[in-house]
Coordinates of C-alpha atoms and ligand atoms in Angstrom, one line a residue:
M1 CA 118.4 59.8 63.4
I2 CA 117.6 62.1 59.5
I3 CA 116.2 65.2 60.0
V4 CA 115.6 67.2 56.9
L5 CA 114.5 70.6 57.3
D6 CA 112.5 72.6 55.0
K7 CA 113.7 74.9 51.6
R8 CA 113.1 78.2 53.9
H9 CA 114.4 77.4 57.8
T10 CA 115.4 80.4 58.7
S11 CA 119.2 80.0 60.5
E12 CA 117.2 80.3 64.6
Q13 CA 115.2 77.5 63.9
K14 CA 118.8 75.9 62.5
T15 CA 120.6 76.2 65.3
R16 CA 117.7 75.8 68.3
L17 CA 117.5 72.6 66.7
V18 CA 121.3 71.9 67.1
N19 CA 121.0 73.0 70.3
F20 CA 118.4 71.0 71.5
I21 CA 120.7 67.6 70.2
R22 CA 123.5 68.8 71.2
E23 CA 122.0 69.4 74.9
R24 CA 120.5 65.9 74.9
G25 CA 124.0 64.1 74.6
G26 CA 123.0 64.0 70.7
K27 CA 126.5 64.1 68.3
P28 CA 124.0 66.3 65.6
S29 CA 126.2 66.4 62.1
E30 CA 125.6 69.2 59.4
M31 CA 125.1 68.8 55.6
T32 CA 123.4 69.6 52.6
L33 CA 121.1 67.4 50.4
R34 CA 120.3 69.0 47.2
D35 CA 118.7 71.8 47.7
R36 CA 118.0 70.7 51.4
L37 CA 120.0 71.2 54.7
V38 CA 120.0 68.2 56.4
V39 CA 121.0 67.1 60.4
T40 CA 121.9 63.3 61.5
F41 CA 122.6 62.1 65.1
N42 CA 123.3 59.7 66.7
E43 CA 119.7 57.7 68.5
S44 CA 120.5 57.1 71.5
L45 CA 119.2 60.7 73.0
N46 CA 117.6 61.6 76.8
G47 CA 114.3 61.2 75.9
K48 CA 111.7 61.0 73.4
L49 CA 111.4 63.6 71.0
D50 CA 109.2 64.8 68.4
F51 CA 110.8 66.4 65.5
L52 CA 108.3 67.5 63.4
A53 CA 107.0 69.5 66.3
F54 CA 110.1 71.8 65.5
A55 CA 109.7 74.7 62.9
G56 CA 111.2 74.6 60.1
V57 CA 111.3 71.0 59.8
E58 CA 109.9 68.9 57.0
Q59 CA 110.7 65.0 57.4
V60 CA 112.4 62.9 60.0
V61 CA 113.6 59.4 59.4
T62 CA 114.3 57.7 61.5
T63 CA 117.0 55.3 61.3
Q64 CA 116.9 52.8 64.5
T65 CA 113.4 50.2 64.5
E66 CA 110.2 51.1 66.9
F67 CA 110.4 47.6 67.2
K68 CA 112.6 48.1 70.1
K69 CA 112.3 44.2 71.7
S70 CA 110.2 42.1 69.0
S71 CA 113.2 43.3 65.8
W72 CA 116.0 41.0 64.5
E73 CA 117.7 44.6 66.3
T74 CA 117.7 42.8 69.6
Q75 CA 118.1 39.5 68.5
S76 CA 119.5 37.7 66.2
E77 CA 117.8 33.6 66.5
P78 CA 114.0 32.9 66.2
T79 CA 112.0 32.9 69.5
R80 CA 111.3 29.6 70.5
I81 CA 108.6 28.8 73.0
K82 CA 108.8 25.3 74.3
V83 CA 105.1 24.6 76.3
G84 CA 105.1 21.2 78.7
N85 CA 106.8 18.7 75.3
A86 CA 105.5 21.1 72.6
E87 CA 107.1 24.5 71.7
I88 CA 106.2 27.2 69.4
G89 CA 108.5 29.1 66.8
P90 CA 111.3 27.7 63.6
G91 CA 110.3 25.0 61.5
R92 CA 107.5 23.4 63.0
F93 CA 103.5 24.1 62.3
N94 CA 100.8 23.5 65.6
V95 CA 97.7 22.6 65.7
I96 CA 96.2 24.4 67.9
A97 CA 91.9 22.8 68.4
G98 CA 89.6 23.5 70.8
P99 CA 85.9 25.7 70.4
C100 CA 84.8 29.4 70.1
A101 CA 83.7 28.6 74.6
V102 CA 83.7 26.4 76.6
E103 CA 79.6 26.0 77.1
S104 CA 79.7 22.6 80.3
A105 CA 82.2 19.8 80.5
D106 CA 80.1 17.3 78.6
Q107 CA 80.8 19.9 75.6
Y108 CA 84.2 20.8 76.0
L109 CA 85.7 17.2 77.1
R110 CA 83.9 15.7 74.9
I111 CA 85.2 17.9 72.0
A112 CA 89.0 18.1 74.0
H113 CA 89.3 14.1 73.3
K114 CA 88.1 14.3 70.2
A115 CA 90.7 17.0 69.1
K116 CA 93.7 14.8 70.4
K117 CA 92.4 11.8 68.4
A118 CA 92.2 13.6 65.4
G119 CA 96.3 14.8 66.2
A120 CA 96.0 18.6 67.6
H121 CA 99.3 20.0 69.7
F122 CA 97.4 22.3 72.1
L123 CA 94.3 22.8 73.2
R124 CA 91.5 26.0 72.9
G125 CA 88.5 27.7 74.7
G126 CA 86.6 30.7 76.0
A127 CA 85.6 31.0 79.4
F128 CA 86.1 34.8 79.0
K129 CA 84.0 36.1 76.4
P130 CA 84.2 39.0 74.1
R131 CA 81.4 39.1 73.1
T132 CA 79.6 42.0 70.4
S133 CA 76.6 42.3 71.7
P134 CA 76.3 41.6 76.2
F135 CA 73.4 39.9 75.2
S136 CA 75.2 37.1 73.5
F137 CA 77.0 34.5 75.7
Q138 CA 79.8 36.2 77.7
G139 CA 81.9 32.6 78.5
L140 CA 80.8 30.9 81.7
G141 CA 84.4 32.0 83.7
R142 CA 86.2 31.3 86.5
S143 CA 83.6 27.4 86.3
G144 CA 84.4 27.3 82.6
L145 CA 88.8 27.2 84.1
E146 CA 88.3 24.6 85.8
I147 CA 86.9 23.0 82.8
L148 CA 90.2 23.1 81.1
A149 CA 92.2 22.2 84.7
E150 CA 90.1 18.8 83.8
A151 CA 90.9 18.2 80.0
R152 CA 94.0 19.2 80.2
K153 CA 94.7 16.3 83.0
E154 CA 92.2 14.1 80.5
T155 CA 94.4 15.3 77.7
D156 CA 97.7 15.6 78.8
L157 CA 97.6 18.4 75.7
P158 CA 98.4 22.3 76.6
I159 CA 96.3 24.7 77.0
I160 CA 95.1 27.9 75.5
T161 CA 92.6 30.7 76.5
E162 CA 91.2 34.3 77.1
A163 CA 92.3 36.8 79.6
L164 CA 89.6 39.7 78.4
D165 CA 90.0 42.4 81.2
V166 CA 92.9 42.3 83.7
R167 CA 91.0 41.1 86.8
D168 CA 91.4 37.9 84.9
V169 CA 94.4 37.1 84.9
E170 CA 95.6 35.7 88.2
F171 CA 93.0 32.8 87.8
V172 CA 94.1 32.5 84.2
Y173 CA 97.3 31.4 84.8
K174 CA 96.7 28.7 87.4
V175 CA 95.3 27.2 84.7
T176 CA 96.1 27.9 81.7
D177 CA 100.4 26.8 79.4
V178 CA 99.3 30.1 77.3
I179 CA 97.4 33.2 78.2
Q180 CA 95.3 34.4 75.5
V181 CA 94.3 38.1 75.0
G182 CA 92.4 38.7 72.3
S183 CA 91.8 40.4 69.0
R184 CA 90.0 44.1 70.6
N185 CA 92.3 43.7 73.0
M186 CA 95.6 43.8 71.7
Q187 CA 95.5 47.8 72.3
N188 CA 94.8 46.9 76.2
F189 CA 97.1 48.3 77.3
P190 CA 97.1 48.0 81.7
L191 CA 96.6 43.9 80.2
L192 CA 99.0 44.2 78.4
R193 CA 101.8 44.8 81.1
E194 CA 99.4 42.8 83.1
V195 CA 100.2 40.0 81.7
G196 CA 104.1 41.0 80.5
K197 CA 104.8 40.4 84.4
T198 CA 103.7 37.0 84.6
D199 CA 105.9 33.7 82.9
K200 CA 103.6 31.9 81.2
P201 CA 103.2 32.4 77.7
V202 CA 101.2 35.1 75.9
L203 CA 99.2 33.5 71.9
L204 CA 98.2 38.5 71.3
K205 CA 95.9 38.6 68.3
R206 CA 96.2 41.0 66.1
G207 CA 93.7 44.1 66.1
L208 CA 90.4 43.8 64.4
A209 CA 91.9 47.1 62.5
A210 CA 95.5 46.9 63.3
T211 CA 98.4 47.7 61.1
I212 CA 101.4 45.6 61.7
Q213 CA 103.5 48.0 62.5
E214 CA 100.7 48.2 66.5
W215 CA 100.4 45.1 66.5
L216 CA 104.1 45.0 66.9
L217 CA 104.2 47.4 69.0
A218 CA 101.4 46.2 71.7
A219 CA 103.6 43.2 71.3
E220 CA 106.5 45.7 72.7
Y221 CA 104.1 46.0 75.7
V222 CA 104.4 42.8 76.8
L223 CA 107.9 42.5 76.0
E224 CA 108.8 45.3 77.8
G225 CA 107.2 43.7 80.6
G226 CA 110.0 41.7 80.9
N227 CA 108.0 38.5 79.6
S228 CA 110.0 37.8 76.0
Q229 CA 107.8 34.6 75.5
V230 CA 104.9 36.6 72.9
V231 CA 103.8 34.5 70.1
L232 CA 101.5 36.6 67.1
C233 CA 98.4 35.3 65.9
E234 CA 97.3 36.9 62.3
R235 CA 93.2 36.6 62.4
G236 CA 92.4 38.7 60.4
I237 CA 91.5 42.0 59.9
R238 CA 88.6 44.7 59.2
S239 CA 87.7 45.6 55.5
F240 CA 84.8 45.5 52.9
D241 CA 83.9 42.9 50.8
Q242 CA 81.4 40.9 53.1
E243 CA 82.4 37.1 51.8
T244 CA 84.4 36.7 54.9
R245 CA 84.5 38.2 58.4
N246 CA 87.4 39.6 58.4
F247 CA 90.0 40.4 55.3
L248 CA 92.9 37.5 56.0
D249 CA 96.2 39.1 55.2
L250 CA 98.9 35.8 55.0
A251 CA 100.6 38.1 53.8
A252 CA 101.2 39.5 56.9
V253 CA 103.4 36.6 58.2
P254 CA 106.0 36.6 56.3
I255 CA 106.4 40.9 56.7
V256 CA 107.3 40.0 60.1
H257 CA 108.7 37.5 60.3
G258 CA 111.0 40.2 58.0
K259 CA 109.8 42.3 61.2
S260 CA 110.8 40.6 64.3
H261 CA 112.1 37.6 66.1
L262 CA 108.3 36.7 67.0
P263 CA 106.8 32.9 65.9
V264 CA 103.3 33.5 64.0
L265 CA 100.3 31.5 64.4
V266 CA 97.8 32.1 61.9
D267 CA 93.9 31.3 63.0
P268 CA 91.5 31.5 60.1
S269 CA 88.3 30.3 62.3
H270 CA 87.7 34.7 63.2
A271 CA 89.7 35.3 59.9
L272 CA 87.6 34.1 57.0
G273 CA 84.6 33.0 59.1
R274 CA 83.2 30.0 57.6
R275 CA 84.2 26.7 57.5
D276 CA 84.7 25.8 54.0
L277 CA 87.3 28.1 53.9
V278 CA 90.2 26.6 56.8
A279 CA 91.5 24.1 55.4
P280 CA 93.2 25.2 52.7
M281 CA 93.6 28.5 54.0
T282 CA 95.7 26.2 57.3
K283 CA 97.2 24.5 54.5
A284 CA 98.6 29.0 53.0
A285 CA 99.1 29.3 56.6
L286 CA 101.9 27.1 56.7
A287 CA 102.9 27.6 52.9
A288 CA 103.1 30.9 54.0
G289 CA 105.9 30.4 56.3
A290 CA 102.7 30.4 60.0
N291 CA 104.7 28.7 62.4
G292 CA 100.5 26.8 63.3
V293 CA 97.1 28.0 63.1
M294 CA 94.5 28.1 65.8
I295 CA 91.1 26.4 64.7
E296 CA 87.5 26.0 65.9
I297 CA 86.2 23.0 66.2
H298 CA 83.2 21.7 67.0
D299 CA 81.2 18.0 67.1
E300 CA 78.0 19.7 67.0
P301 CA 78.4 23.6 65.7
E302 CA 74.6 23.9 65.7
T303 CA 74.1 24.3 69.6
A304 CA 77.6 25.6 70.1
L305 CA 76.9 29.2 72.5
S306 CA 79.1 30.6 70.3
D307 CA 80.7 30.5 66.8
G308 CA 79.4 27.3 65.5
F309 CA 79.1 28.7 61.6
Q310 CA 82.7 28.6 61.4
A311 CA 83.6 24.6 63.6
I312 CA 84.9 22.2 62.1
H313 CA 84.1 19.6 62.7
P314 CA 87.0 16.9 64.0
D315 CA 86.4 14.7 61.3
N316 CA 87.8 17.6 59.2
L317 CA 90.7 18.3 61.3
E318 CA 91.5 15.3 61.6
D319 CA 92.1 15.3 57.9
I320 CA 94.1 18.8 57.4
I321 CA 96.1 17.2 60.3
K322 CA 97.6 14.5 57.9
D323 CA 98.1 17.3 54.8
L324 CA 100.1 18.8 57.0
K325 CA 102.5 16.3 57.9
R326 CA 102.4 15.6 54.0
M327 CA 102.7 18.6 53.3
G328 CA 105.4 19.6 56.2
A329 CA 107.9 16.9 54.8
A330 CA 108.4 18.1 51.2
L331 CA 108.9 21.7 53.3
D332 CA 111.3 20.4 55.7
I333 CA 108.2 21.6 58.7
Y334 CA 108.2 19.3 61.1
V335 CA 104.1 18.6 61.8
P336 CA 104.5 16.7 65.3
Ligands
PEP401 C1 89.2 33.7 69.9 O1 89.9 32.9 69.5 O2 88.4 33.4 70.8 C2 88.4 35.0 69.7 C3 87.3 35.5 70.4 O3 89.1 36.1 68.8 P1 89.7 37.0 68.2 O4 89.9 37.8 69.9 O5 91.0 37.1 67.2 O6 88.1 37.2 67.8
MN402 MN1 84.8 32.3 68.4

């Protein structure tokens, strides 16, 4: 850590700072850079301290990453997450598809088979839905989970579904292959800790207005609990432009890859809220280095109980996957 002292700091202020570091096991050294006194020391002090709170301190520069477990400093190999025969990680591009919500057994199983036929590698679908309005369809809850379990049995595709609340985790855990933590819950710290205690992969969506830093720190909560299987998912952030539902921050993909060994997916459906943009931005996600996409599909979007406007038809999904395979072949990325 590098602490730059104010030009007008007093010698008492400096002594207080230096003694404070020593008392906590640090070995401070002092130097003058231009006209500033700088105190540097090893970062492994007892307890995290806010040096900006000290009188006489102008600037604090940390040389150690805040991302203790998600950064390349702790792991030099990219994380690979195995889910049955599937794998999410480097050199691969997975397509997760399904309707926004599980609406009924007939609806979900019908679409699940179509997703499989189109070439999807995972099934998605919410049983617990985080809806903006309390008057909108909230999901089937636990009976929705039973339908997901049946879809898994019939299609042999792994399931990704959301745990909306700490109290859902044990029920979601029983049926799902990957536990989703949604955008609105990215900073629900008790929920992050709860899924961090499980041994199932966690798909952590980026918060509606979260910085990349906050997103990675949220992942740290899960990793800290002992669960090393975290997949990040960029799903768009709030912006001023009303053309799309959110702003798809595709640059987040290579930025996160630069900072972290965790895999990153892109959800073009929630990011854009427009079915016409799903195909081009899915291909862009592959080009940007994402490890996969999560796409909402529906065969009768007019009747969908949520997000019908952004769902693509399973036939379109089939075309997209064909294009992804051709792109993958050219870029040496395996699209199963
Ligand atoms: C979802 O994937 O079902 C969902 C609600 O997405 P998000 O949390 O990104 O809004
Ligand atoms: Mn949705």
